[in-house]
């Protein structure tokens, strides 16, 4: 064990050896935080004789949890399997499976994913005759999730509405939504942690058991915790007080998901006697990359300052490029991918392109395809979102839990069984009246006078009952095969005899591979374990590390990953940082943390790019160079010139366009010199560059911002009609806060919004 301790640097060793009382480890990017956690667990077991089942280690992704399990097992052996290592959600689900009956659910409960949640909200909107254009399922679900992150149950949320019509309406929907979840014996992601806290808080025997059991609690990525997660770890660690959290206040980037960075900033206040240790030695990046990251992040006000350093050497300068447009920028990326692969023998999987918004990937994809460079997008259409995959999962969920009305409605006519929409509405109404499930109504349809439903559903009910009886004895993969075979799902696709149907069959075969891999990971497994694993998986968990292709992803998705070569694109004011955060100090600081995360994903090569003009969401803009580029010392940058310091550049003198399209994609033309690249013409709403500039200048100067007042009704060409809440002066412009009838709340800059007053 002493040899393992000696592998650590001084600060890592200090964090491992501090085992009594609370410990806060501020771990900079690439500083070996996982090593600290795994070695601390091994030290507790080997040197302090702590039993593995008395240690709780919590991470944020399944991928991180699996990595931690493997590394701990390599240090302590098979006994690591007795430890509780997992995500917040997977840990809580283990507790819920055992005790959820205390709050009125069956232990066979299922977990609704985002698609299921949206379907349920739509049902609530329909039943309450609420306009789904004013209250979209997405916006309502977002508000409900925010309430749950604040641990507000429907009644508590309703009390906080303060007479606001919109929130009062959402409170009604929230209450109905929770009722429907319970009717389906289902919970959503946010319920998982909140219900665990509820059980611990309301049941002294359960609290006594787990607070005694977990003598040591370790939490990774603590800066990303929300109120519920903070409450959970506080409850579990209260008895023994031995809590170690590892995180980086400079990498807190998930406030939009409810993460509260004050959890890490206030840790020593919440846990008196905290030992604070900073890990500043980086093992991933070159010093030039770290100097750039340090220079950007120092512009934030922060409580725990640190300066990353490395023994890896200075490395290459950071290459910056200002393209003519997004296609020129994309061409710059492919030129350098090809060059570095040729010169340094790298593989495609060594490269990542990181952007602020998914919509930025389109032009990059166009050029990568043209250059025949393989790529994958993290966060695109996910495997588990495909229709046929959701169908087979719905079958499995119904087999597991016949109270799952959503799954039943999804697959009752997949394949066709002659049970139409009207019949399903009658079945649902009868189920509600009798406080039972739709499956139970269909099973006893003759007793409810639904003779046609009874006749058409006999085979379906027989199939489900048979599969339910077999679920305990069959392996998951065999149960999947039986389900696809007995229900006739695969046969129906084969009978279609189309390319699309063939692709769906191939996806179902891949789903069988998922089931087999699941069986190989766990000696003992159940259908509910399998369904949990699928529902709780994330984009990053599903990334194929063996595929040789360039990775395209948002900066938020890149957290926790690293690549030898990174392209950080679209660094323009209004893009990154986004226009919504400009003038909002807290939001701007989070954008800067996001930039810090992006920079520190690069191990050897970092490329940063922007464009003179960019067409996005159907409109062309001319943005200033991002402040984040100008926060990096010029001596660290290669390719930087005075053009980066100009306020804007709208010159068209040397810019040529080609109006050529083919095969539904933009044709672009490459020359031997990247600086001679000719872009395709963006789809302007203007005939000439001159007319565009004239309109731009008119937009800037001819609008009187003083005409906008609170209470006015206005029209926006994209967002429709809305009402101004307030107007806030900002320099020679004004920020107009508007609630639009169809899409909800927006903040727009008056000079550029093009608002028309309608009353």
XYZ file of C-alpha atoms in Angstrom:
759
model
C 0.000 0.000 0.000
C 2.918 2.361 0.711
C 4.015 1.941 -2.897
C 0.605 3.141 -4.090
C 0.781 6.212 -1.840
C 4.254 6.993 -3.145
C 2.832 7.243 -6.693
C 0.970 10.382 -5.672
C 2.252 13.938 -5.708
C 2.371 15.823 -2.403
C -1.081 17.408 -2.691
C -2.726 14.208 -3.883
C -1.131 12.357 -0.995
C -2.392 14.962 1.468
C -5.942 14.495 0.175
C -5.722 10.693 0.422
C -4.300 10.649 3.953
C -6.926 13.042 5.355
C -9.597 10.523 6.356
C -11.285 11.988 9.437
C -13.749 14.823 9.000
C -14.798 16.836 5.938
C -12.345 17.418 3.102
C -12.712 19.697 0.069
C -10.368 18.934 -2.823
C -10.248 21.748 -5.394
C -9.053 19.768 -8.399
C -8.001 21.675 -11.505
C -8.574 20.169 -14.944
C -6.394 17.113 -15.559
C -4.961 17.130 -12.025
C -5.757 13.497 -11.192
C -8.947 13.827 -9.150
C -10.142 10.297 -9.994
C -6.772 8.993 -8.841
C -7.244 10.779 -5.516
C -10.700 9.291 -5.003
C -9.747 5.726 -5.947
C -6.528 5.768 -3.900
C -8.366 7.210 -0.918
C -10.858 4.342 -1.085
C -8.004 1.825 -1.297
C -6.211 3.526 1.601
C -9.340 3.405 3.770
C -9.760 -0.300 3.128
C -6.109 -1.393 3.410
C -4.767 0.911 6.090
C -7.871 1.847 8.088
C -9.635 -1.533 7.782
C -12.855 0.093 6.578
C -15.237 -2.487 5.116
C -16.102 -1.891 1.424
C -19.855 -1.758 2.151
C -19.231 1.129 4.557
C -17.949 3.352 1.718
C -20.206 5.320 -0.638
C -18.685 6.899 -3.755
C -20.891 9.048 -6.011
C -20.192 10.277 -9.543
C -22.292 11.981 -12.240
C -22.124 9.608 -15.227
C -22.232 5.844 -15.639
C -18.984 6.050 -17.588
C -17.212 7.760 -14.669
C -18.720 5.280 -12.202
C -17.548 2.293 -14.253
C -14.060 3.761 -14.562
C -13.923 4.290 -10.807
C -15.069 0.708 -10.138
C -12.393 -0.693 -12.459
C -9.625 1.407 -10.927
C -10.634 0.589 -7.354
C -10.808 -3.116 -8.235
C -7.296 -2.944 -9.713
C -6.095 -1.571 -6.353
C -8.007 -3.740 -3.859
C -9.242 -6.732 -5.844
C -12.659 -8.427 -6.068
C -13.759 -7.039 -2.707
C -14.461 -3.733 -4.522
C -17.675 -5.301 -5.838
C -19.147 -4.923 -2.331
C -18.778 -1.131 -2.498
C -21.525 1.299 -3.407
C -20.044 3.160 -6.384
C -22.448 4.835 -8.811
C -24.241 7.945 -9.987
C -26.580 9.907 -7.741
C -29.509 8.379 -9.588
C -28.317 4.766 -9.583
C -27.478 4.919 -5.867
C -30.905 6.340 -5.076
C -32.691 3.778 -7.239
C -31.097 1.018 -5.118
C -32.617 2.596 -2.021
C -35.984 3.165 -3.728
C -36.274 -0.447 -4.889
C -36.121 -1.457 -1.253
C -38.243 1.231 0.390
C -40.418 3.017 -2.193
C -43.490 1.192 -0.869
C -43.227 3.585 2.106
C -44.506 6.371 -0.164
C -47.157 4.383 -2.017
C -45.318 2.952 -5.041
C -44.659 -0.675 -5.961
C -41.034 -1.848 -6.095
C -41.586 -2.673 -9.790
C -41.806 1.065 -10.584
C -40.378 2.285 -13.860
C -38.467 5.460 -14.689
C -39.902 7.733 -17.381
C -37.401 9.291 -19.768
C -37.804 12.750 -21.318
C -39.984 11.491 -24.157
C -42.331 9.760 -21.703
C -42.488 12.864 -19.543
C -43.446 15.033 -22.510
C -46.209 12.606 -23.476
C -47.564 12.726 -19.951
C -47.521 16.539 -19.885
C -49.386 16.593 -23.218
C -52.077 14.395 -21.658
C -52.381 16.840 -18.748
C -52.675 19.810 -21.112
C -55.359 18.069 -23.146
C -57.403 17.004 -20.113
C -57.359 20.520 -18.656
C -58.085 22.209 -22.018
C -54.903 24.286 -21.755
C -53.538 25.893 -24.925
C -50.465 23.821 -25.855
C -49.106 26.748 -27.881
C -48.921 29.036 -24.863
C -47.907 26.178 -22.581
C -45.697 23.864 -24.612
C -44.811 20.486 -23.139
C -41.118 21.442 -23.201
C -41.565 24.725 -21.319
C -43.923 23.174 -18.742
C -41.609 20.235 -18.173
C -38.649 22.597 -17.757
C -40.534 24.566 -15.095
C -41.566 21.360 -13.281
C -37.957 20.144 -13.356
C -36.755 23.473 -11.950
C -39.318 23.167 -9.145
C -38.125 19.650 -8.351
C -34.496 20.788 -8.354
C -35.574 23.271 -5.675
C -37.349 20.371 -3.907
C -40.747 22.037 -4.335
C -43.685 19.642 -4.397
C -46.829 20.786 -6.303
C -48.497 22.369 -3.256
C -45.305 24.215 -2.277
C -44.798 25.379 -5.854
C -48.383 26.642 -5.986
C -47.838 28.707 -2.825
C -44.943 30.500 -4.540
C -46.867 31.503 -7.665
C -47.860 34.861 -6.101
C -50.876 35.249 -8.347
C -48.888 34.839 -11.591
C -51.279 33.363 -14.149
C -48.635 31.317 -15.978
C -47.188 29.759 -12.834
C -50.626 29.091 -11.372
C -51.499 27.174 -14.533
C -48.235 25.231 -14.422
C -48.942 24.401 -10.768
C -52.201 22.735 -11.872
C -50.364 20.801 -14.586
C -47.594 19.833 -12.132
C -50.131 18.401 -9.687
C -51.874 16.425 -12.439
C -48.524 15.259 -13.831
C -47.434 13.820 -10.474
C -50.789 12.086 -10.063
C -50.443 10.459 -13.480
C -46.909 9.318 -12.714
C -48.199 7.513 -9.645
C -51.063 5.951 -11.621
C -48.427 4.531 -13.970
C -46.306 3.353 -11.017
C -43.617 5.554 -12.534
C -41.190 8.253 -11.438
C -39.091 10.711 -13.440
C -35.400 11.612 -13.116
C -35.957 14.432 -10.653
C -38.187 12.270 -8.469
C -35.424 9.709 -7.983
C -33.382 11.860 -5.599
C -36.312 13.755 -4.086
C -38.202 10.572 -3.194
C -35.059 9.105 -1.648
C -34.727 12.201 0.549
C -38.428 11.955 1.401
C -38.057 8.330 2.506
C -34.947 9.093 4.566
C -36.602 12.116 6.167
C -39.899 10.435 7.010
C -38.614 7.025 8.098
C -36.173 7.106 11.057
C -35.367 3.398 10.695
C -34.267 3.834 7.060
C -32.226 6.920 7.912
C -30.622 5.093 10.833
C -29.663 2.187 8.603
C -28.006 4.170 5.809
C -26.396 6.884 7.946
C -24.780 4.120 10.015
C -23.859 2.078 6.967
C -21.967 4.786 5.085
C -19.054 5.716 7.352
C -17.279 7.452 4.473
C -18.944 9.430 1.676
C -16.982 10.570 -1.385
C -18.484 12.787 -4.117
C -16.979 13.600 -7.512
C -17.693 16.775 -9.565
C -19.199 18.487 -6.536
C -19.499 21.832 -8.343
C -22.267 20.267 -10.448
C -24.547 19.302 -7.545
C -27.985 20.839 -7.127
C -30.005 21.479 -3.978
C -31.452 17.946 -3.844
C -28.045 16.297 -4.314
C -26.513 18.538 -1.661
C -29.332 17.616 0.729
C -28.886 13.904 0.060
C -25.134 13.802 0.752
C -25.586 16.032 3.809
C -28.122 13.591 5.273
C -26.020 10.510 4.529
C -22.770 12.031 5.874
C -24.257 13.661 8.978
C -23.740 10.714 11.366
C -19.994 10.169 10.832
C -18.999 13.495 9.250
C -16.423 11.836 6.994
C -17.206 13.421 3.659
C -14.721 14.097 0.877
C -15.834 16.092 -2.141
C -13.748 16.720 -5.236
C -14.549 19.475 -7.696
C -13.482 22.626 -9.463
C -15.355 25.895 -9.072
C -13.849 26.931 -12.427
C -15.685 24.087 -14.178
C -19.213 24.747 -12.920
C -21.130 24.894 -16.215
C -24.514 23.299 -15.573
C -26.649 25.961 -13.911
C -29.247 25.445 -16.672
C -29.726 21.938 -15.248
C -30.153 23.275 -11.740
C -26.524 22.916 -10.599
C -25.677 25.363 -7.812
C -22.031 26.413 -7.713
C -22.514 27.841 -4.198
C -22.540 24.234 -2.946
C -18.785 24.028 -3.495
C -18.142 27.672 -2.579
C -19.957 27.267 0.761
C -18.710 23.768 1.574
C -16.492 24.816 4.460
C -19.418 26.767 5.940
C -21.811 23.822 5.556
C -19.248 21.380 6.991
C -17.256 23.146 9.743
C -13.668 22.025 10.189
C -13.168 21.353 6.483
C -9.657 20.616 5.237
C -9.133 22.392 1.875
C -6.559 20.988 -0.555
C -5.815 22.336 -4.043
C -4.584 20.137 -6.892
C -2.822 22.428 -9.384
C -0.421 20.099 -11.191
C -1.919 19.126 -14.540
C -1.010 15.822 -16.215
C -2.973 16.343 -19.437
C -2.062 19.576 -21.224
C 1.002 21.499 -22.329
C 1.981 24.634 -20.395
C 0.927 26.969 -23.213
C -2.596 25.536 -23.140
C -2.709 25.859 -19.350
C -1.422 29.449 -19.502
C -4.237 30.279 -21.913
C -6.807 28.656 -19.609
C -5.385 30.445 -16.547
C -5.470 33.794 -18.386
C -9.127 33.424 -19.334
C -10.453 32.171 -15.997
C -8.654 34.795 -13.914
C -11.178 37.334 -15.259
C -13.853 35.664 -13.104
C -14.322 36.549 -9.487
C -13.601 33.314 -7.666
C -13.194 32.137 -4.111
C -10.650 29.381 -4.683
C -7.951 30.761 -6.961
C -5.455 28.355 -8.448
C -2.875 28.311 -11.206
C -2.483 25.140 -13.209
C 1.029 24.029 -14.115
C 2.605 20.986 -15.713
C 5.864 19.201 -16.307
C 4.798 18.373 -19.878
C 6.717 21.268 -21.416
C 5.611 24.430 -23.240
C 4.219 22.710 -26.321
C 2.825 24.402 -29.436
C 1.341 27.882 -29.476
C -2.444 28.136 -29.668
C -3.453 28.605 -33.291
C -6.145 31.240 -33.882
C -7.973 31.822 -37.143
C -10.506 34.384 -38.321
C -12.467 32.955 -41.232
C -14.582 34.746 -43.783
C -17.624 32.736 -42.742
C -18.571 29.436 -41.101
C -17.553 27.451 -44.209
C -14.118 29.047 -44.313
C -13.819 28.193 -40.620
C -14.803 24.579 -41.373
C -12.263 24.402 -44.180
C -9.592 25.599 -41.740
C -10.521 22.676 -39.470
C -10.244 20.023 -42.196
C -6.970 21.458 -43.531
C -5.391 21.117 -40.112
C -6.842 17.681 -39.406
C -5.312 16.404 -42.639
C -2.009 18.177 -41.968
C -1.585 16.919 -38.401
C -2.588 13.364 -39.343
C 0.021 13.452 -42.095
C 2.791 15.020 -39.991
C 2.192 13.391 -36.597
C 0.498 10.102 -37.570
C -2.587 10.817 -35.465
C -5.885 8.988 -35.963
C -9.215 10.697 -36.621
C -10.343 9.852 -33.090
C -7.561 12.121 -31.755
C -9.521 15.181 -32.981
C -12.538 16.923 -31.460
C -14.497 19.948 -32.654
C -16.269 21.770 -29.824
C -18.994 24.366 -30.295
C -21.434 26.327 -28.151
C -24.635 25.257 -29.960
C -25.569 22.106 -31.869
C -26.684 24.211 -34.830
C -23.051 25.190 -35.485
C -22.207 21.648 -36.604
C -23.987 21.866 -39.981
C -21.316 23.743 -41.947
C -18.571 21.663 -40.313
C -20.371 18.467 -41.321
C -20.697 19.730 -44.915
C -16.939 20.182 -45.254
C -16.027 16.980 -43.391
C -18.265 15.028 -45.777
C -16.733 16.771 -48.777
C -13.259 15.843 -47.551
C -14.414 12.282 -46.807
C -13.396 12.626 -43.155
C -15.352 10.271 -40.856
C -17.058 11.938 -37.910
C -19.560 11.252 -35.159
C -21.833 13.678 -33.352
C -22.348 13.307 -29.613
C -25.870 14.415 -28.777
C -27.433 13.853 -32.213
C -30.270 11.371 -32.731
C -29.558 8.895 -29.986
C -29.816 5.143 -30.430
C -32.443 4.853 -27.695
C -34.614 7.547 -29.309
C -35.205 5.559 -32.506
C -38.798 4.397 -32.919
C -38.110 0.660 -33.033
C -35.868 0.856 -29.946
C -38.450 2.820 -27.996
C -41.051 0.249 -29.082
C -39.132 -2.773 -27.791
C -38.311 -0.925 -24.573
C -42.025 -0.143 -24.176
C -42.807 -3.860 -24.535
C -40.214 -4.715 -21.882
C -41.526 -2.010 -19.572
C -45.070 -3.290 -19.880
C -43.850 -6.817 -19.151
C -42.136 -5.441 -16.044
C -44.986 -3.149 -14.967
C -48.499 -3.515 -16.377
C -49.501 -0.210 -14.767
C -47.396 1.612 -17.372
C -50.199 3.105 -19.477
C -47.798 5.135 -21.626
C -45.943 2.044 -22.804
C -49.192 0.190 -23.433
C -50.585 2.993 -25.613
C -47.314 3.087 -27.540
C -47.250 -0.597 -28.510
C -50.859 -1.822 -28.414
C -50.980 -1.341 -32.209
C -47.342 -2.153 -32.967
C -47.969 -4.264 -35.003
C -51.599 -3.424 -35.899
C -54.246 -5.074 -33.705
C -57.374 -3.133 -34.592
C -57.612 -1.156 -31.361
C -58.180 2.405 -32.530
C -57.933 5.834 -30.978
C -61.589 5.915 -29.877
C -61.259 2.530 -28.187
C -58.124 3.666 -26.353
C -59.894 6.810 -25.142
C -62.757 4.655 -23.797
C -60.287 2.306 -22.136
C -58.466 5.226 -20.499
C -61.745 6.722 -19.246
C -62.838 3.400 -17.734
C -59.400 2.910 -16.157
C -59.602 6.352 -14.523
C -63.121 5.739 -13.251
C -62.151 2.381 -11.747
C -58.724 3.540 -10.525
C -56.963 0.740 -12.339
C -54.570 0.380 -15.255
C -55.492 0.396 -18.956
C -53.913 -3.050 -19.245
C -56.299 -4.372 -16.594
C -59.281 -2.894 -18.476
C -58.157 -4.525 -21.746
C -57.565 -7.815 -19.943
C -61.167 -7.715 -18.611
C -62.644 -5.861 -21.598
C -65.681 -8.177 -21.817
C -66.671 -7.165 -18.275
C -66.752 -3.511 -19.355
C -68.785 -4.129 -22.503
C -65.791 -3.612 -24.818
C -66.465 -6.720 -26.869
C -64.503 -5.676 -29.958
C -61.505 -4.709 -27.845
C -61.792 -8.036 -26.026
C -61.736 -9.985 -29.300
C -58.867 -8.003 -30.834
C -56.666 -8.039 -27.734
C -56.788 -11.723 -26.683
C -53.593 -12.674 -28.455
C -51.777 -9.555 -27.187
C -52.795 -10.182 -23.557
C -51.800 -13.841 -23.864
C -48.380 -12.840 -25.236
C -47.699 -10.330 -22.457
C -48.835 -12.734 -19.722
C -46.632 -15.502 -21.096
C -43.627 -13.184 -21.276
C -44.295 -11.929 -17.741
C -44.231 -15.516 -16.486
C -40.923 -16.140 -18.247
C -39.114 -12.899 -17.331
C -37.479 -14.325 -14.199
C -36.142 -17.461 -15.864
C -34.976 -16.046 -19.209
C -31.793 -14.090 -19.829
C -32.490 -10.496 -20.905
C -31.307 -11.167 -24.472
C -33.567 -14.215 -24.730
C -36.501 -12.233 -23.355
C -35.889 -9.585 -26.034
C -35.827 -12.262 -28.749
C -38.995 -13.881 -27.412
C -40.755 -10.515 -27.261
C -39.838 -9.573 -30.842
C -40.856 -13.028 -32.052
C -44.095 -13.631 -30.132
C -45.517 -10.145 -30.664
C -44.820 -10.333 -34.402
C -42.859 -7.067 -34.318
C -39.891 -8.322 -36.369
C -42.170 -10.221 -38.751
C -44.149 -7.043 -39.467
C -40.928 -5.198 -40.353
C -39.811 -8.067 -42.611
C -43.157 -7.946 -44.414
C -42.664 -4.225 -45.145
C -39.666 -5.189 -47.288
C -38.241 -1.655 -47.367
C -34.767 -0.244 -46.761
C -36.087 1.659 -43.736
C -37.554 -1.535 -42.266
C -34.260 -3.333 -42.868
C -32.410 -0.577 -40.984
C -34.862 -0.920 -38.103
C -34.261 -4.666 -37.927
C -30.503 -3.993 -37.807
C -31.057 -1.548 -34.929
C -33.055 -4.201 -33.052
C -30.171 -6.625 -33.578
C -27.866 -3.999 -32.081
C -30.271 -3.753 -29.138
C -29.714 -7.491 -28.609
C -25.984 -6.686 -28.383
C -26.800 -4.133 -25.666
C -28.661 -6.838 -23.739
C -25.818 -9.351 -24.124
C -23.227 -6.794 -22.966
C -25.417 -6.070 -19.950
C -25.525 -9.786 -19.103
C -21.738 -10.025 -19.341
C -21.234 -7.118 -16.929
C -23.384 -8.519 -14.129
C -23.456 -12.116 -12.901
C -26.970 -11.585 -11.538
C -29.334 -9.258 -13.329
C -33.027 -8.590 -13.714
C -35.281 -6.906 -16.232
C -35.712 -3.936 -13.906
C -31.910 -3.570 -13.661
C -31.655 -3.605 -17.448
C -34.380 -0.989 -17.924
C -32.809 1.227 -15.262
C -29.433 1.061 -16.965
C -30.941 2.155 -20.277
C -32.965 4.997 -18.790
C -30.116 6.366 -16.692
C -27.511 6.285 -19.473
C -26.231 9.565 -20.990
C -24.831 10.728 -24.336
C -21.259 10.345 -23.135
C -21.984 6.878 -21.742
C -23.102 5.827 -25.225
C -20.053 7.204 -27.045
C -18.073 4.542 -28.873
C -14.432 5.079 -27.893
C -13.188 2.536 -30.457
C -14.574 4.283 -33.524
C -11.908 6.077 -35.583
C -13.690 9.309 -36.384
C -13.548 13.003 -35.543
C -15.805 13.866 -32.599
C -18.226 16.785 -32.894
C -19.956 17.916 -29.709
C -21.095 20.863 -27.667
C -18.805 22.219 -24.976
C -21.223 21.001 -22.298
C -20.984 17.437 -23.643
C -17.168 17.599 -23.661
C -16.877 17.926 -19.878
C -14.707 15.114 -18.523
C -13.171 14.201 -21.889
C -9.776 14.921 -23.422
C -8.307 14.820 -26.923
C -4.799 15.319 -28.345
C -6.160 17.959 -30.730
C -9.137 20.273 -30.097
C -10.833 22.865 -32.320
C -12.754 25.448 -30.304
C -14.978 27.168 -32.870
C -17.323 30.144 -33.109
C -15.601 32.426 -30.573
C -17.599 35.542 -31.349
C -19.593 37.904 -29.174
C -23.198 36.746 -29.372
C -22.195 33.156 -30.164
C -19.671 32.404 -27.429
C -20.310 34.133 -25.106
C -23.964 33.991 -26.115
C -25.900 37.219 -26.499
C -28.236 36.336 -23.613
C -25.419 36.448 -21.068
C -23.803 39.705 -22.209
C -24.551 42.257 -19.511
C -25.411 39.486 -17.015
C -22.308 39.045 -14.793
C -23.252 35.642 -13.326
C -24.155 34.177 -16.702
C -21.054 35.646 -18.337
C -18.883 34.038 -15.662
C -20.438 30.664 -16.448
C -19.717 31.182 -20.157
C -16.103 31.910 -19.238
C -15.964 28.703 -17.177
C -17.289 26.892 -20.236
C -14.452 28.362 -22.303
C -11.979 27.219 -19.625
C -13.419 23.705 -19.884
C -13.078 23.785 -23.679
C -9.448 24.937 -23.608
C -8.432 22.289 -21.074
C -9.857 19.426 -23.181
C -6.795 19.801 -25.452
C -3.679 17.807 -24.616
C -1.239 18.899 -27.360
C -2.860 21.092 -30.013
C -5.499 23.782 -29.526
C -7.101 25.683 -32.414
C -9.452 28.598 -31.752
C -11.514 30.106 -34.561
C -14.130 32.742 -35.310
C -15.715 34.146 -38.455
C -16.234 37.626 -39.900
C -19.815 36.710 -40.697
C -21.969 33.763 -39.696
C -25.344 32.598 -40.959
C -27.260 30.814 -38.223
C -30.965 30.286 -37.579
C -31.626 31.698 -41.060
C -30.009 35.076 -40.465
C -26.548 36.463 -41.141
C -24.682 38.392 -38.454
C -21.395 40.250 -38.147
C -20.052 39.668 -34.669
C -17.085 41.035 -32.795
C -14.317 38.629 -31.887
C -15.052 36.960 -28.554
C -13.623 38.628 -25.480
C -12.260 35.206 -24.529
C -9.749 35.330 -27.396
C -8.597 38.775 -26.321
C -8.142 37.559 -22.732
C -5.386 35.181 -23.893
C -1.886 36.800 -23.971
C -0.826 37.480 -27.566
C 2.526 35.739 -27.070
C 0.629 32.447 -26.652
C -1.200 32.830 -29.976
C -0.117 31.941 -33.485
C -2.031 33.585 -36.333
C -3.187 36.574 -34.272
C -3.166 39.946 -36.029
C -4.735 43.372 -35.683
C -7.982 42.233 -37.338
C -8.906 40.423 -34.115
C -9.016 43.774 -32.316
C -11.418 45.457 -34.748
C -14.919 46.061 -33.428
C -16.454 44.548 -36.542
C -15.446 43.717 -40.059
C -18.129 43.940 -42.731
C -15.858 44.248 -45.742
C -17.018 42.431 -48.858
C -14.226 43.648 -51.167
C -12.389 40.344 -51.447
C -15.401 38.085 -50.923
C -16.823 36.022 -53.757
C -19.849 33.783 -53.652
C -20.996 30.865 -55.771
C -24.701 30.059 -56.132
C -24.293 26.326 -56.713
C -26.239 23.639 -54.961
C -26.478 19.924 -55.632
C -27.662 16.703 -53.991
C -29.426 18.714 -51.264
C -26.111 19.937 -49.885
C -23.993 23.048 -50.386
C -21.234 22.689 -52.979
C -17.995 24.288 -51.837
C -14.675 24.729 -53.564
C -11.255 24.158 -52.142
C -7.995 25.714 -53.356
C -4.487 24.706 -52.407
C -4.218 27.660 -50.022
C -6.657 27.905 -47.149
C -6.582 31.711 -47.450
C -7.832 31.477 -51.054
C -10.862 29.431 -50.066
C -14.123 30.455 -51.761
C -17.295 30.021 -49.722
C -20.732 29.074 -50.939
C -23.133 31.983 -50.819
C -25.299 32.032 -47.693
C -29.036 32.298 -48.357
C -29.398 36.037 -47.790
C -32.751 37.730 -47.821
C -30.889 40.559 -49.668
C -29.827 40.668 -53.319
C -26.442 42.323 -52.711
C -23.977 42.850 -49.915
C -24.553 46.581 -50.238
C -28.301 46.269 -49.650
C -27.600 44.068 -46.638
C -25.231 46.655 -45.140
C -27.679 49.460 -45.805
C -30.376 47.545 -43.985
C -27.976 46.734 -41.139
C -27.050 50.383 -40.725
C -30.704 51.368 -40.848
C -31.494 48.778 -38.190
C -28.764 50.171 -35.971
C -29.398 53.875 -36.283
C -32.980 54.595 -37.348
C -34.829 52.905 -34.493
C -35.929 55.045 -31.560
C -35.547 52.764 -28.558
C -37.561 55.151 -26.379
C -40.824 54.101 -28.051
C -40.879 50.806 -26.151
C -42.731 50.811 -22.809
C -43.785 48.207 -20.261
C -47.254 46.832 -20.956
C -47.135 47.362 -24.741
C -48.132 44.568 -27.113
C -45.490 43.975 -29.781
C -44.889 41.692 -32.761
C -41.613 39.873 -33.620
C -41.243 38.189 -37.017
C -39.914 34.948 -35.462
C -41.536 34.797 -32.031
C -44.951 36.300 -32.880
C -46.979 38.509 -30.532
C -46.074 39.254 -26.940
C -46.209 41.750 -24.094
C -43.313 43.890 -22.852
C -42.600 43.312 -19.161
C -39.939 46.003 -18.758
C -37.306 47.968 -20.693
C -33.768 48.282 -19.319
C -31.380 50.884 -20.865
C -27.972 49.509 -21.828
C -25.511 52.016 -23.346
C -26.995 53.390 -26.551
C -29.400 50.456 -26.718
C -32.026 48.908 -24.453
C -32.841 45.398 -23.289
C -36.550 44.588 -23.810
C -37.973 41.838 -21.599
C -40.977 40.220 -23.344
C -43.350 37.340 -22.669
C -44.400 35.989 -26.070
C -47.776 34.293 -26.368
C -46.482 31.154 -28.048
C -42.926 30.589 -26.843
C -42.748 32.336 -23.484
C -40.074 34.612 -22.063
C -37.315 36.296 -24.138
C -34.914 39.222 -23.676
C -34.028 41.119 -26.863
C -31.878 44.135 -27.716
C -34.204 46.877 -28.993
C -32.063 48.053 -31.918
C -31.798 44.606 -33.443
C -35.100 42.963 -32.495
C -37.230 44.594 -35.227
C -40.219 44.852 -32.896
C -43.489 46.309 -34.130
C -45.848 47.919 -31.604
C -49.372 46.585 -32.161
C -51.272 48.423 -29.384
